[in-house]
PDB file of C-alpha atoms in Angstrom:
ATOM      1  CA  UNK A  25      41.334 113.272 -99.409  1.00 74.00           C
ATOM      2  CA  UNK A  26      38.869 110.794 -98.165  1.00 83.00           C
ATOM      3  CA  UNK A  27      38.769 108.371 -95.158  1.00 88.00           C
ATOM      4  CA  UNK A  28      36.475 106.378 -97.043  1.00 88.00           C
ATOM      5  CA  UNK A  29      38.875 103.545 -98.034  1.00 91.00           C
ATOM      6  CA  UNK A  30      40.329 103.574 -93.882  1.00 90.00           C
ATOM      7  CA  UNK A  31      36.960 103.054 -93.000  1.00 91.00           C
ATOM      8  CA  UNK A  32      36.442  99.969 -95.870  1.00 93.00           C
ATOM      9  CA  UNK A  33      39.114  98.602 -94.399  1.00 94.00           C
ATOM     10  CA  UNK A  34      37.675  98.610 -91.168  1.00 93.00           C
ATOM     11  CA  UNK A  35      34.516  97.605 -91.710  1.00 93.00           C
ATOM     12  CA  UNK A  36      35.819  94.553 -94.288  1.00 95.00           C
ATOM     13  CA  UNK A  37      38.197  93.388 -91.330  1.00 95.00           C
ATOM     14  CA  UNK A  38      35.858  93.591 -88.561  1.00 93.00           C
ATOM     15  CA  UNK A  39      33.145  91.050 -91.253  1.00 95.00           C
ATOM     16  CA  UNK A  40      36.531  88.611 -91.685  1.00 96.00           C
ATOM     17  CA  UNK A  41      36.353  88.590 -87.504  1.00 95.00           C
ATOM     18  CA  UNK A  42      32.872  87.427 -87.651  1.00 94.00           C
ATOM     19  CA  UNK A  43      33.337  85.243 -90.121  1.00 95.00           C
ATOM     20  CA  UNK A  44      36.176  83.723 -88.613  1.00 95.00           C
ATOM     21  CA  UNK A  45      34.409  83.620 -85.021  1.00 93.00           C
ATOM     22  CA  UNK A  46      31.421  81.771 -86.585  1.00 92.00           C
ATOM     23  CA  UNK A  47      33.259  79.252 -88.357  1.00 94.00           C
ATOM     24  CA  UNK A  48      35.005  78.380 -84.898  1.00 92.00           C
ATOM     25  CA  UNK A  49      31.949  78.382 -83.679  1.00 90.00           C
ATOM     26  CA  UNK A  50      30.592  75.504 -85.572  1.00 90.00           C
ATOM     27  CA  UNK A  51      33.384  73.086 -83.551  1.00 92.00           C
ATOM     28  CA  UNK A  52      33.617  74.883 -80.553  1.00 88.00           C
ATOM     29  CA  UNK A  53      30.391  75.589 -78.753  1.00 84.00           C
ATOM     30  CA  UNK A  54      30.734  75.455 -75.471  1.00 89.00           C
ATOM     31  CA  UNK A  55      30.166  78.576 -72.564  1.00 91.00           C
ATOM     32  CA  UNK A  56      34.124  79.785 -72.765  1.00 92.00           C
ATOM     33  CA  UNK A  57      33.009  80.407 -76.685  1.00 92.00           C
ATOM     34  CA  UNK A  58      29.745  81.851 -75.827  1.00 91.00           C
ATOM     35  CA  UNK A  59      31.519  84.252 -72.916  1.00 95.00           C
ATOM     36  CA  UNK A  60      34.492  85.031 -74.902  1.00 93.00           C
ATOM     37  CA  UNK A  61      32.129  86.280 -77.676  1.00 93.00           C
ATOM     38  CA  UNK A  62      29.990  88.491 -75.162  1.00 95.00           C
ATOM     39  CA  UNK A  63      33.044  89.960 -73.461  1.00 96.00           C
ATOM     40  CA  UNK A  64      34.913  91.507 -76.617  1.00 95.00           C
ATOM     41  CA  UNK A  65      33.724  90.567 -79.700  1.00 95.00           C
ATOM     42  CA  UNK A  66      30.196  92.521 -79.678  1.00 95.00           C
ATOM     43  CA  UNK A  67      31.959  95.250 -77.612  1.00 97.00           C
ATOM     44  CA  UNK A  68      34.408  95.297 -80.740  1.00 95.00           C
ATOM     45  CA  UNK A  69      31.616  95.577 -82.883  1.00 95.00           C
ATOM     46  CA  UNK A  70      29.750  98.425 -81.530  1.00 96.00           C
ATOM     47  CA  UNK A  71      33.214 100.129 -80.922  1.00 96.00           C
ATOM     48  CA  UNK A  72      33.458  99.855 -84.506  1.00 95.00           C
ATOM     49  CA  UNK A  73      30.026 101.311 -84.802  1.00 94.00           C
ATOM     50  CA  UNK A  74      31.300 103.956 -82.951  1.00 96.00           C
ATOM     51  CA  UNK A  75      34.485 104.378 -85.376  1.00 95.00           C
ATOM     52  CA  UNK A  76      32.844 104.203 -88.331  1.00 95.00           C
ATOM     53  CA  UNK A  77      30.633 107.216 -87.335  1.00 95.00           C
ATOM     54  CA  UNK A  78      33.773 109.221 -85.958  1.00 95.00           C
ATOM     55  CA  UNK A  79      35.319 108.584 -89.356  1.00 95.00           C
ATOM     56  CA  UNK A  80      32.058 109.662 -91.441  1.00 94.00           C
ATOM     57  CA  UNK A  81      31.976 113.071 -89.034  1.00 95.00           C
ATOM     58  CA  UNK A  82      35.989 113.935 -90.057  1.00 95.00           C
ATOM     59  CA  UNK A  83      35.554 112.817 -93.304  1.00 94.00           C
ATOM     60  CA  UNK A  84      32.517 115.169 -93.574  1.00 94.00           C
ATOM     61  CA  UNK A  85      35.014 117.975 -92.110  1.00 95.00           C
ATOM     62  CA  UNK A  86      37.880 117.285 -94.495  1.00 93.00           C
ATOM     63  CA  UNK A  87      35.260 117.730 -97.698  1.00 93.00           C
ATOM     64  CA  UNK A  88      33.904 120.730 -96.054  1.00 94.00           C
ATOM     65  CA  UNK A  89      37.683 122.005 -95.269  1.00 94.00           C
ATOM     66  CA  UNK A  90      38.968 121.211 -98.926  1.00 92.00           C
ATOM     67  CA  UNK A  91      36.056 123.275-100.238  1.00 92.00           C
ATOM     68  CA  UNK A  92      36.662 126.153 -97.846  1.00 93.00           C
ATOM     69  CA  UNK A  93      39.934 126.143 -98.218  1.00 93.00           C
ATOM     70  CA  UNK A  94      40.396 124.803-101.904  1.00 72.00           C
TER      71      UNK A  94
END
């Protein structure tokens, strides 16, 4: 078992965000974007920092766990 692909998903949704933020952000560029993207979205991001290195840490148990425990 690997978490690898939860954490793919996570990571390829959080780039679609960005993605999707920047392209509104070519038409809409005024403070309420600029705010908006300073309140939550790069909070987001470094909670997903965060998630991604949770998810490396239990992955890293559930290898060690499988081995152990075969």
């Amino acid at each position: 078992m690997s978490l690898a692909p939860c954490r793919g998903r996570l990571r390829e949704s959080c780039v679609m965000l960005r993605a999707a933020w920047e392209s509104a952000g070519s038409t809409w560029l005024d403070s309420q974007h600029e705010y908006l993207g300073e309140k939550f979205l790069r909070p987001l991001e470094q909670a997903l920092r965060n998630a991604e290195n949770a998810i490396d840490q239990m992955d890293e148990i559930l290898r060690q766990v499988h081995r152990d425990c075969g």
